[in-house]
PDB file of C-alpha atoms in Angstrom:
ATOM      1  CA  MET T 113       0.000   0.000   0.000  1.00 42.00           C
ATOM      2  CA  LYS T 114       2.979   2.350   0.370  1.00 43.00           C
ATOM      3  CA  GLU T 115       3.379   2.263  -3.420  1.00 50.00           C
ATOM      4  CA  PHE T 116      -0.272   3.195  -3.841  1.00 53.00           C
ATOM      5  CA  ALA T 117       0.091   6.032  -1.353  1.00 48.00           C
ATOM      6  CA  ARG T 118       2.969   7.474  -3.373  1.00 48.00           C
ATOM      7  CA  THR T 119       1.191   7.401  -6.721  1.00 51.00           C
ATOM      8  CA  ALA T 120      -2.494   7.415  -5.818  1.00 57.00           C
ATOM      9  CA  THR T 121      -3.196  11.000  -6.872  1.00 73.00           C
ATOM     10  CA  ASP T 122      -2.139  10.033 -10.414  1.00 90.00           C
ATOM     11  CA  GLY T 123      -4.925   7.476 -10.536  1.00 96.00           C
ATOM     12  CA  ILE T 124      -5.686   3.821  -9.934  1.00 97.00           C
ATOM     13  CA  ILE T 125      -6.342   1.173 -12.591  1.00 98.00           C
ATOM     14  CA  TYR T 126      -8.174  -2.106 -12.031  1.00 98.00           C
ATOM     15  CA  VAL T 127      -7.241  -4.946 -14.394  1.00 98.00           C
ATOM     16  CA  ASN T 128      -8.817  -8.380 -14.079  1.00 97.00           C
ATOM     17  CA  GLY T 129      -9.028  -8.635 -10.310  1.00 97.00           C
ATOM     18  CA  ARG T 130      -6.130  -6.413  -9.236  1.00 97.00           C
ATOM     19  CA  PHE T 131      -5.624  -2.692  -8.590  1.00 97.00           C
ATOM     20  CA  PHE T 132      -2.490  -0.963  -9.876  1.00 97.00           C
ATOM     21  CA  PRO T 133      -0.940   2.513  -9.828  1.00 96.00           C
ATOM     22  CA  ARG T 134      -1.522   3.961 -13.280  1.00 93.00           C
ATOM     23  CA  ASP T 135       2.114   3.578 -14.352  1.00 93.00           C
ATOM     24  CA  GLN T 136       2.070  -0.153 -13.548  1.00 95.00           C
ATOM     25  CA  ALA T 137      -1.211  -1.221 -15.154  1.00 96.00           C
ATOM     26  CA  ALA T 138      -0.979  -3.461 -18.242  1.00 96.00           C
ATOM     27  CA  ILE T 139      -2.935  -5.899 -20.379  1.00 96.00           C
ATOM     28  CA  SER T 140      -1.804  -8.753 -22.591  1.00 94.00           C
ATOM     29  CA  VAL T 141      -0.717  -7.854 -26.111  1.00 94.00           C
ATOM     30  CA  PHE T 142      -2.951 -10.763 -27.157  1.00 94.00           C
ATOM     31  CA  ASP T 143      -6.110  -9.178 -25.738  1.00 95.00           C
ATOM     32  CA  HIS T 144      -8.821  -9.059 -28.390  1.00 95.00           C
ATOM     33  CA  GLY T 145      -9.566  -5.446 -27.441  1.00 96.00           C
ATOM     34  CA  LEU T 146      -6.094  -4.526 -28.695  1.00 94.00           C
ATOM     35  CA  LEU T 147      -5.851  -6.961 -31.587  1.00 93.00           C
ATOM     36  CA  HIS T 148      -9.319  -6.432 -33.053  1.00 93.00           C
ATOM     37  CA  GLY T 149     -11.022  -3.558 -31.238  1.00 95.00           C
ATOM     38  CA  ASP T 150     -13.273  -6.308 -29.863  1.00 97.00           C
ATOM     39  CA  GLY T 151     -14.751  -4.747 -26.772  1.00 98.00           C
ATOM     40  CA  VAL T 152     -17.114  -2.203 -25.291  1.00 98.00           C
ATOM     41  CA  PHE T 153     -16.724   0.589 -22.778  1.00 98.00           C
ATOM     42  CA  ASP T 154     -18.451   3.352 -20.909  1.00 98.00           C
ATOM     43  CA  THR T 155     -17.083   6.614 -19.570  1.00 98.00           C
ATOM     44  CA  LEU T 156     -18.238   8.121 -16.285  1.00 98.00           C
ATOM     45  CA  MET T 157     -17.349  11.089 -14.139  1.00 97.00           C
ATOM     46  CA  ALA T 158     -17.325  11.805 -10.425  1.00 97.00           C
ATOM     47  CA  TRP T 159     -17.567  15.355  -9.116  1.00 95.00           C
ATOM     48  CA  LYS T 160     -16.858  16.215  -5.486  1.00 93.00           C
ATOM     49  CA  GLY T 161     -16.786  12.537  -4.614  1.00 94.00           C
ATOM     50  CA  ALA T 162     -20.081  11.625  -6.276  1.00 96.00           C
ATOM     51  CA  ILE T 163     -20.511   9.637  -9.507  1.00 97.00           C
ATOM     52  CA  PHE T 164     -23.063  11.118 -11.901  1.00 97.00           C
ATOM     53  CA  LYS T 165     -25.743   8.686 -13.159  1.00 98.00           C
ATOM     54  CA  LEU T 166     -23.746   5.585 -12.262  1.00 98.00           C
ATOM     55  CA  ASP T 167     -26.648   3.172 -12.778  1.00 97.00           C
ATOM     56  CA  GLN T 168     -27.469   4.563 -16.230  1.00 98.00           C
ATOM     57  CA  HIS T 169     -23.853   4.166 -17.324  1.00 98.00           C
ATOM     58  CA  LEU T 170     -23.612   0.601 -16.047  1.00 98.00           C
ATOM     59  CA  ASP T 171     -26.907  -0.278 -17.720  1.00 98.00           C
ATOM     60  CA  ARG T 172     -25.579   1.034 -21.034  1.00 98.00           C
ATOM     61  CA  LEU T 173     -22.291  -0.846 -20.585  1.00 98.00           C
ATOM     62  CA  PHE T 174     -24.123  -4.114 -19.995  1.00 98.00           C
ATOM     63  CA  ARG T 175     -26.438  -3.510 -22.968  1.00 98.00           C
ATOM     64  CA  SER T 176     -23.389  -3.008 -25.183  1.00 98.00           C
ATOM     65  CA  ALA T 177     -21.732  -6.159 -23.828  1.00 98.00           C
ATOM     66  CA  ARG T 178     -24.881  -8.192 -24.408  1.00 98.00           C
ATOM     67  CA  ALA T 179     -25.227  -6.866 -27.955  1.00 98.00           C
ATOM     68  CA  VAL T 180     -21.719  -8.018 -28.911  1.00 98.00           C
ATOM     69  CA  LYS T 181     -21.891 -11.269 -26.907  1.00 98.00           C
ATOM     70  CA  ILE T 182     -19.225 -10.439 -24.338  1.00 98.00           C
ATOM     71  CA  ARG T 183     -19.868 -12.161 -21.016  1.00 97.00           C
ATOM     72  CA  PRO T 184     -19.200  -9.607 -18.234  1.00 97.00           C
ATOM     73  CA  PRO T 185     -16.510 -10.922 -15.876  1.00 96.00           C
ATOM     74  CA  LEU T 186     -18.371  -9.355 -12.921  1.00 98.00           C
ATOM     75  CA  ASP T 187     -21.991  -8.444 -12.278  1.00 97.00           C
ATOM     76  CA  LYS T 188     -23.155  -4.826 -11.992  1.00 97.00           C
ATOM     77  CA  GLU T 189     -22.970  -4.677  -8.209  1.00 97.00           C
ATOM     78  CA  ARG T 190     -19.417  -5.940  -8.166  1.00 98.00           C
ATOM     79  CA  ILE T 191     -18.377  -3.477 -10.884  1.00 98.00           C
ATOM     80  CA  ARG T 192     -19.983  -0.708  -8.806  1.00 98.00           C
ATOM     81  CA  ASP T 193     -17.774  -1.830  -5.935  1.00 97.00           C
ATOM     82  CA  VAL T 194     -14.671  -1.860  -8.153  1.00 98.00           C
ATOM     83  CA  ILE T 195     -15.381   1.677  -9.380  1.00 98.00           C
ATOM     84  CA  THR T 196     -15.941   3.111  -5.912  1.00 97.00           C
ATOM     85  CA  GLU T 197     -12.923   1.279  -4.501  1.00 97.00           C
ATOM     86  CA  ALA T 198     -10.695   2.595  -7.296  1.00 97.00           C
ATOM     87  CA  ILE T 199     -11.838   6.144  -6.555  1.00 96.00           C
ATOM     88  CA  ARG T 200     -11.196   5.700  -2.818  1.00 96.00           C
ATOM     89  CA  MET T 201      -7.752   4.271  -3.470  1.00 96.00           C
ATOM     90  CA  ALA T 202      -6.960   7.089  -5.883  1.00 94.00           C
ATOM     91  CA  ARG T 203      -7.929   9.634  -3.202  1.00 94.00           C
ATOM     92  CA  LEU T 204      -9.615  11.824  -5.796  1.00 94.00           C
ATOM     93  CA  GLU T 205     -12.829  13.859  -5.649  1.00 93.00           C
ATOM     94  CA  ASN T 206     -13.089  14.833  -9.317  1.00 96.00           C
ATOM     95  CA  VAL T 207     -12.499  11.711 -11.356  1.00 97.00           C
ATOM     96  CA  TYR T 208     -12.464  10.533 -14.968  1.00 97.00           C
ATOM     97  CA  ILE T 209     -13.674   6.924 -14.952  1.00 98.00           C
ATOM     98  CA  LYS T 210     -13.669   4.448 -17.811  1.00 98.00           C
ATOM     99  CA  CYS T 211     -14.948   0.856 -17.670  1.00 98.00           C
ATOM    100  CA  ILE T 212     -13.769  -1.410 -20.485  1.00 98.00           C
ATOM    101  CA  MET T 213     -14.877  -4.959 -21.236  1.00 98.00           C
ATOM    102  CA  THR T 214     -13.036  -6.840 -23.971  1.00 98.00           C
ATOM    103  CA  ARG T 215     -13.358 -10.298 -25.474  1.00 97.00           C
ATOM    104  CA  GLY T 216     -10.152 -10.883 -23.543  1.00 96.00           C
ATOM    105  CA  THR T 217      -7.430 -13.366 -24.368  1.00 94.00           C
ATOM    106  CA  SER T 218      -7.577 -16.797 -25.963  1.00 91.00           C
ATOM    107  CA  PRO T 219      -5.071 -19.639 -26.338  1.00 88.00           C
ATOM    108  CA  ALA T 220      -4.029 -18.482 -29.808  1.00 82.00           C
ATOM    109  CA  PRO T 221      -3.359 -14.888 -31.020  1.00 75.00           C
ATOM    110  CA  TYR T 222      -6.028 -14.901 -33.703  1.00 80.00           C
ATOM    111  CA  MET T 223      -9.835 -14.748 -33.668  1.00 84.00           C
ATOM    112  CA  ASP T 224     -10.237 -17.699 -31.314  1.00 86.00           C
ATOM    113  CA  LEU T 225     -13.487 -16.222 -30.030  1.00 90.00           C
ATOM    114  CA  LEU T 226     -15.173 -19.171 -28.355  1.00 91.00           C
ATOM    115  CA  ARG T 227     -12.256 -19.898 -26.020  1.00 92.00           C
ATOM    116  CA  SER T 228     -11.489 -16.319 -24.993  1.00 94.00           C
ATOM    117  CA  VAL T 229     -11.598 -15.194 -21.353  1.00 95.00           C
ATOM    118  CA  PRO T 230     -13.129 -11.686 -21.047  1.00 97.00           C
ATOM    119  CA  SER T 231     -11.143  -8.816 -19.545  1.00 98.00           C
ATOM    120  CA  LEU T 232     -12.371  -5.988 -17.324  1.00 98.00           C
ATOM    121  CA  ILE T 233     -10.478  -2.723 -16.917  1.00 98.00           C
ATOM    122  CA  VAL T 234     -11.552   0.215 -14.747  1.00 98.00           C
ATOM    123  CA  ILE T 235      -9.626   3.478 -15.009  1.00 98.00           C
ATOM    124  CA  ALA T 236      -9.902   6.141 -12.295  1.00 98.00           C
ATOM    125  CA  VAL T 237      -7.676   9.158 -12.961  1.00 97.00           C
ATOM    126  CA  PRO T 238      -7.872  12.903 -12.255  1.00 96.00           C
ATOM    127  CA  TYR T 239     -10.699  14.673 -14.076  1.00 95.00           C
ATOM    128  CA  PRO T 240      -9.219  16.854 -16.852  1.00 93.00           C
ATOM    129  CA  GLU T 241      -9.193  20.448 -15.663  1.00 89.00           C
ATOM    130  CA  LYS T 242      -9.926  21.757 -19.152  1.00 88.00           C
ATOM    131  CA  ALA T 243     -13.293  19.945 -18.972  1.00 91.00           C
ATOM    132  CA  ASN T 244     -14.265  21.450 -15.594  1.00 92.00           C
ATOM    133  CA  PRO T 245     -18.087  21.786 -15.811  1.00 92.00           C
ATOM    134  CA  PHE T 246     -18.012  24.902 -13.617  1.00 92.00           C
ATOM    135  CA  VAL T 247     -15.660  26.852 -15.876  1.00 92.00           C
ATOM    136  CA  ASP T 248     -17.203  28.881 -18.698  1.00 92.00           C
ATOM    137  CA  ARG T 249     -15.416  27.700 -21.818  1.00 89.00           C
ATOM    138  CA  PRO T 250     -15.426  29.598 -25.095  1.00 89.00           C
ATOM    139  CA  GLY T 251     -17.286  28.094 -27.993  1.00 94.00           C
ATOM    140  CA  VAL T 252     -15.407  25.736 -30.270  1.00 96.00           C
ATOM    141  CA  ARG T 253     -15.048  25.880 -34.040  1.00 98.00           C
ATOM    142  CA  ALA T 254     -16.286  22.803 -35.882  1.00 98.00           C
ATOM    143  CA  THR T 255     -16.320  21.552 -39.436  1.00 98.00           C
ATOM    144  CA  ILE T 256     -18.373  18.870 -41.119  1.00 98.00           C
ATOM    145  CA  ALA T 257     -16.029  15.958 -41.795  1.00 98.00           C
ATOM    146  CA  SER T 258     -15.862  13.843 -44.931  1.00 98.00           C
ATOM    147  CA  ILE T 259     -15.750  10.695 -42.778  1.00 97.00           C
ATOM    148  CA  ARG T 260     -19.284   9.355 -42.334  1.00 97.00           C
ATOM    149  CA  ARG T 261     -20.749   7.706 -39.253  1.00 96.00           C
ATOM    150  CA  THR T 262     -20.920   3.915 -39.577  1.00 94.00           C
ATOM    151  CA  PRO T 263     -24.557   3.215 -40.519  1.00 94.00           C
ATOM    152  CA  ASP T 264     -26.829   1.321 -38.148  1.00 93.00           C
ATOM    153  CA  ASP T 265     -27.488  -1.402 -40.692  1.00 92.00           C
ATOM    154  CA  VAL T 266     -23.758  -2.194 -40.539  1.00 94.00           C
ATOM    155  CA  PHE T 267     -23.144  -1.759 -36.790  1.00 95.00           C
ATOM    156  CA  ASP T 268     -25.694  -0.336 -34.377  1.00 96.00           C
ATOM    157  CA  SER T 269     -24.556   3.073 -33.124  1.00 96.00           C
ATOM    158  CA  ARG T 270     -26.077   2.396 -29.690  1.00 97.00           C
ATOM    159  CA  ILE T 271     -23.255  -0.066 -29.001  1.00 97.00           C
ATOM    160  CA  LYS T 272     -20.400   1.833 -27.347  1.00 98.00           C
ATOM    161  CA  SER T 273     -17.574  -0.189 -28.854  1.00 97.00           C
ATOM    162  CA  LEU T 274     -13.812   0.177 -28.787  1.00 97.00           C
ATOM    163  CA  ASN T 275     -13.667   0.664 -32.555  1.00 95.00           C
ATOM    164  CA  TYR T 276     -13.224   4.440 -32.691  1.00 95.00           C
ATOM    165  CA  LEU T 277     -11.191   4.643 -35.892  1.00 96.00           C
ATOM    166  CA  PRO T 278     -13.849   6.552 -37.919  1.00 96.00           C
ATOM    167  CA  PHE T 279     -14.156   9.059 -35.056  1.00 97.00           C
ATOM    168  CA  ALA T 280     -10.385   9.411 -34.797  1.00 97.00           C
ATOM    169  CA  LEU T 281     -10.061  10.055 -38.538  1.00 98.00           C
ATOM    170  CA  ALA T 282     -12.883  12.608 -38.508  1.00 98.00           C
ATOM    171  CA  ARG T 283     -11.335  14.516 -35.620  1.00 98.00           C
ATOM    172  CA  LEU T 284      -7.875  14.353 -37.198  1.00 98.00           C
ATOM    173  CA  GLU T 285      -9.314  15.806 -40.401  1.00 98.00           C
ATOM    174  CA  ALA T 286     -10.835  18.695 -38.427  1.00 98.00           C
ATOM    175  CA  LEU T 287      -7.678  19.389 -36.432  1.00 98.00           C
ATOM    176  CA  GLU T 288      -5.472  19.375 -39.515  1.00 98.00           C
ATOM    177  CA  ALA T 289      -7.859  21.865 -41.143  1.00 98.00           C
ATOM    178  CA  GLY T 290      -7.465  24.219 -38.170  1.00 98.00           C
ATOM    179  CA  TYR T 291     -10.778  23.434 -36.419  1.00 98.00           C
ATOM    180  CA  ASP T 292     -11.364  22.236 -32.864  1.00 97.00           C
ATOM    181  CA  GLU T 293     -13.887  19.491 -33.572  1.00 98.00           C
ATOM    182  CA  ALA T 294     -15.589  17.515 -36.345  1.00 98.00           C
ATOM    183  CA  LEU T 295     -19.297  17.024 -37.001  1.00 98.00           C
ATOM    184  CA  MET T 296     -20.184  13.738 -38.679  1.00 98.00           C
ATOM    185  CA  LEU T 297     -22.904  12.937 -41.181  1.00 98.00           C
ATOM    186  CA  ASP T 298     -24.847   9.712 -41.481  1.00 97.00           C
ATOM    187  CA  VAL T 299     -25.151   7.886 -44.803  1.00 95.00           C
ATOM    188  CA  ASP T 300     -28.165  10.046 -45.696  1.00 96.00           C
ATOM    189  CA  GLY T 301     -26.127  13.234 -45.281  1.00 97.00           C
ATOM    190  CA  CYS T 302     -27.725  14.328 -42.002  1.00 98.00           C
ATOM    191  CA  VAL T 303     -25.670  15.558 -39.045  1.00 98.00           C
ATOM    192  CA  CYS T 304     -25.704  12.903 -36.337  1.00 98.00           C
ATOM    193  CA  GLU T 305     -22.918  13.555 -33.796  1.00 97.00           C
ATOM    194  CA  ALA T 306     -19.313  14.531 -33.208  1.00 98.00           C
ATOM    195  CA  PRO T 307     -16.541  12.129 -32.134  1.00 97.00           C
ATOM    196  CA  GLY T 308     -17.487  11.356 -28.527  1.00 96.00           C
ATOM    197  CA  TRP T 309     -20.209  14.029 -28.444  1.00 98.00           C
ATOM    198  CA  ASN T 310     -23.934  14.381 -29.084  1.00 98.00           C
ATOM    199  CA  ILE T 311     -25.116  17.554 -30.787  1.00 98.00           C
ATOM    200  CA  PHE T 312     -27.995  19.987 -30.191  1.00 98.00           C
ATOM    201  CA  VAL T 313     -29.049  22.984 -32.257  1.00 98.00           C
ATOM    202  CA  VAL T 314     -31.445  25.776 -31.281  1.00 98.00           C
ATOM    203  CA  ARG T 315     -33.680  27.501 -33.818  1.00 97.00           C
ATOM    204  CA  GLY T 316     -36.530  29.828 -32.933  1.00 96.00           C
ATOM    205  CA  GLY T 317     -36.333  28.916 -29.259  1.00 97.00           C
ATOM    206  CA  GLU T 318     -36.630  25.172 -29.928  1.00 98.00           C
ATOM    207  CA  VAL T 319     -33.900  22.667 -29.034  1.00 98.00           C
ATOM    208  CA  ILE T 320     -33.377  19.852 -31.555  1.00 98.00           C
ATOM    209  CA  THR T 321     -31.151  16.779 -31.331  1.00 98.00           C
ATOM    210  CA  PRO T 322     -30.750  13.866 -33.776  1.00 98.00           C
ATOM    211  CA  GLY T 323     -32.350  10.549 -32.941  1.00 95.00           C
ATOM    212  CA  ARG T 324     -30.648   8.159 -35.366  1.00 93.00           C
ATOM    213  CA  SER T 325     -27.090   7.003 -36.054  1.00 96.00           C
ATOM    214  CA  ILE T 326     -26.073   8.206 -32.595  1.00 97.00           C
ATOM    215  CA  LEU T 327     -24.893   6.882 -29.284  1.00 95.00           C
ATOM    216  CA  GLU T 328     -27.664   7.383 -26.746  1.00 94.00           C
ATOM    217  CA  GLY T 329     -25.643   9.727 -24.557  1.00 97.00           C
ATOM    218  CA  ILE T 330     -26.267   9.984 -20.820  1.00 98.00           C
ATOM    219  CA  THR T 331     -25.563  13.735 -20.870  1.00 98.00           C
ATOM    220  CA  ARG T 332     -27.823  14.053 -23.938  1.00 98.00           C
ATOM    221  CA  GLU T 333     -30.558  12.346 -21.917  1.00 98.00           C
ATOM    222  CA  THR T 334     -29.885  14.804 -19.079  1.00 98.00           C
ATOM    223  CA  VAL T 335     -30.212  17.836 -21.378  1.00 98.00           C
ATOM    224  CA  ILE T 336     -33.583  16.561 -22.632  1.00 98.00           C
ATOM    225  CA  GLU T 337     -34.626  16.121 -18.999  1.00 98.00           C
ATOM    226  CA  ILE T 338     -33.496  19.666 -18.172  1.00 98.00           C
ATOM    227  CA  CYS T 339     -35.396  21.130 -21.139  1.00 98.00           C
ATOM    228  CA  LYS T 340     -38.583  19.499 -19.869  1.00 98.00           C
ATOM    229  CA  ARG T 341     -37.912  20.830 -16.377  1.00 98.00           C
ATOM    230  CA  LEU T 342     -37.321  24.364 -17.667  1.00 98.00           C
ATOM    231  CA  SER T 343     -40.239  24.214 -20.147  1.00 98.00           C
ATOM    232  CA  ILE T 344     -37.851  24.698 -23.072  1.00 98.00           C
ATOM    233  CA  PRO T 345     -39.287  23.175 -26.280  1.00 98.00           C
ATOM    234  CA  CYS T 346     -37.131  20.182 -27.192  1.00 98.00           C
ATOM    235  CA  ARG T 347     -37.576  17.471 -29.773  1.00 98.00           C
ATOM    236  CA  ILE T 348     -35.723  14.668 -31.474  1.00 98.00           C
ATOM    237  CA  GLY T 349     -35.499  15.335 -35.191  1.00 97.00           C
ATOM    238  CA  VAL T 350     -33.349  15.553 -38.289  1.00 97.00           C
ATOM    239  CA  ILE T 351     -30.457  18.033 -38.375  1.00 98.00           C
ATOM    240  CA  THR T 352     -28.827  18.967 -41.676  1.00 97.00           C
ATOM    241  CA  SER T 353     -25.664  20.911 -42.429  1.00 98.00           C
ATOM    242  CA  TYR T 354     -27.906  23.877 -43.211  1.00 98.00           C
ATOM    243  CA  ASP T 355     -29.500  23.668 -39.757  1.00 98.00           C
ATOM    244  CA  CYS T 356     -26.038  23.935 -38.194  1.00 98.00           C
ATOM    245  CA  TRP T 357     -24.992  26.824 -40.433  1.00 97.00           C
ATOM    246  CA  VAL T 358     -28.073  28.937 -39.605  1.00 97.00           C
ATOM    247  CA  ALA T 359     -28.647  27.851 -35.979  1.00 98.00           C
ATOM    248  CA  ASP T 360     -29.279  30.479 -33.315  1.00 98.00           C
ATOM    249  CA  GLU T 361     -27.287  28.317 -30.913  1.00 98.00           C
ATOM    250  CA  ALA T 362     -25.557  24.946 -31.051  1.00 98.00           C
ATOM    251  CA  PHE T 363     -23.745  22.871 -28.479  1.00 98.00           C
ATOM    252  CA  LEU T 364     -22.180  19.468 -27.847  1.00 98.00           C
ATOM    253  CA  THR T 365     -22.632  17.157 -24.868  1.00 98.00           C
ATOM    254  CA  SER T 366     -20.632  14.289 -23.387  1.00 97.00           C
ATOM    255  CA  THR T 367     -19.979  12.763 -19.990  1.00 96.00           C
ATOM    256  CA  VAL T 368     -16.477  14.130 -19.537  1.00 93.00           C
ATOM    257  CA  GLY T 369     -16.787  17.214 -21.735  1.00 93.00           C
ATOM    258  CA  GLY T 370     -20.109  18.227 -20.205  1.00 95.00           C
ATOM    259  CA  LEU T 371     -21.862  20.961 -22.206  1.00 97.00           C
ATOM    260  CA  LEU T 372     -19.710  22.705 -24.795  1.00 97.00           C
ATOM    261  CA  PRO T 373     -21.007  25.574 -26.965  1.00 98.00           C
ATOM    262  CA  LEU T 374     -20.260  25.759 -30.672  1.00 98.00           C
ATOM    263  CA  SER T 375     -19.220  29.181 -31.914  1.00 98.00           C
ATOM    264  CA  GLU T 376     -18.726  28.364 -35.593  1.00 98.00           C
ATOM    265  CA  VAL T 377     -19.460  25.631 -38.134  1.00 98.00           C
ATOM    266  CA  ASP T 378     -17.591  25.606 -41.447  1.00 98.00           C
ATOM    267  CA  GLY T 379     -16.564  29.241 -41.055  1.00 97.00           C
ATOM    268  CA  ARG T 380     -20.102  30.415 -40.305  1.00 98.00           C
ATOM    269  CA  PRO T 381     -20.638  31.980 -36.847  1.00 97.00           C
ATOM    270  CA  ILE T 382     -23.367  30.419 -34.703  1.00 97.00           C
ATOM    271  CA  GLY T 383     -25.649  33.229 -33.532  1.00 94.00           C
ATOM    272  CA  THR T 384     -23.454  35.921 -32.040  1.00 93.00           C
ATOM    273  CA  GLY T 385     -20.537  33.510 -31.739  1.00 93.00           C
ATOM    274  CA  GLU T 386     -21.032  33.479 -27.955  1.00 94.00           C
ATOM    275  CA  PRO T 387     -22.973  30.985 -25.769  1.00 96.00           C
ATOM    276  CA  GLY T 388     -26.686  31.767 -26.195  1.00 97.00           C
ATOM    277  CA  PRO T 389     -29.395  32.208 -23.541  1.00 98.00           C
ATOM    278  CA  ILE T 390     -30.904  28.725 -23.911  1.00 98.00           C
ATOM    279  CA  PHE T 391     -27.501  27.072 -23.646  1.00 98.00           C
ATOM    280  CA  ARG T 392     -26.669  29.163 -20.580  1.00 98.00           C
ATOM    281  CA  ALA T 393     -29.959  28.223 -18.893  1.00 98.00           C
ATOM    282  CA  ILE T 394     -29.402  24.521 -19.531  1.00 98.00           C
ATOM    283  CA  ARG T 395     -25.794  24.722 -18.376  1.00 98.00           C
ATOM    284  CA  THR T 396     -26.835  26.482 -15.156  1.00 98.00           C
ATOM    285  CA  GLU T 397     -29.333  23.717 -14.354  1.00 98.00           C
ATOM    286  CA  PHE T 398     -26.774  21.026 -15.197  1.00 98.00           C
ATOM    287  CA  ARG T 399     -24.284  22.604 -12.831  1.00 97.00           C
ATOM    288  CA  ALA T 400     -26.952  22.760 -10.131  1.00 96.00           C
ATOM    289  CA  MET T 401     -27.512  19.021 -10.567  1.00 96.00           C
ATOM    290  CA  LEU T 402     -23.825  18.305 -10.003  1.00 95.00           C
ATOM    291  CA  GLU T 403     -23.488  20.778  -7.152  1.00 93.00           C
ATOM    292  CA  GLY T 404     -26.595  19.420  -5.430  1.00 94.00           C
ATOM    293  CA  GLY T 405     -25.705  15.784  -5.956  1.00 93.00           C
ATOM    294  CA  GLU T 406     -28.795  15.027  -8.052  1.00 94.00           C
ATOM    295  CA  HIS T 407     -28.539  11.652  -9.828  1.00 95.00           C
ATOM    296  CA  CYS T 408     -25.221  11.176  -8.008  1.00 95.00           C
ATOM    297  CA  THR T 409     -23.830   8.208  -6.080  1.00 95.00           C
ATOM    298  CA  LYS T 410     -21.593   9.242  -3.208  1.00 94.00           C
ATOM    299  CA  VAL T 411     -18.281   7.434  -2.848  1.00 91.00           C
TER     300      VAL T 411
END
């Protein structure tokens, strides 16, 4: 435990039954998650020692695992215990948490799927300061990427899988073009999401978010809940490139990134280029949820 005490503030990693300081954690090079991207994950956050919507995240993780036929090494209650223990050992209040289930390892380093032993990894490291939900961040500049979202009739977008290559390529394209983030289109040419983010646009006082070819984000769900609470019109609908270009407001949501305003899409300013009144109202209520511990599980 002395070794943990020395490195705990850097984070704690659980791998297949054991806890490690972050610089000592490792998996087999023959793990199917590494060899084939054969795995699922979910990302969580804890703020002031409380995990936001823990049950919803675990439910989504287990749905993803079931969809790809990975047998969870532990049940939900035990994974809850692993997560909370990792946070306690890390001695952190604001925590970035990632749970990863892979097909694991098998006797031979090829797609020996029926004999594989699943792996479970839980990462608990300091929450990135640049994503602090209580800091007002300037809007980001986005572009619509040429890389399309994998269509649902190929691989269901509700499965949160380890295969992030299309997202990585889309973001790389945006960064190399001088933008901060990429927006992705589905095969029908409609805007669906950004790499690791859901998207919302505001037009005429109404909040709109796509409902197809997307990951069903927990923070997206929370924004819809907040809109109902604040009596802000909100609906699930189709968003086109045009809708982004002429939006009064637009913003992205994710578990770790929180709520992030868009200031520009493809060189066109969004509204005034500053966070709009509807975004600010939603963000204020979201912060109140975190500050008040709503939907939170204390560690």
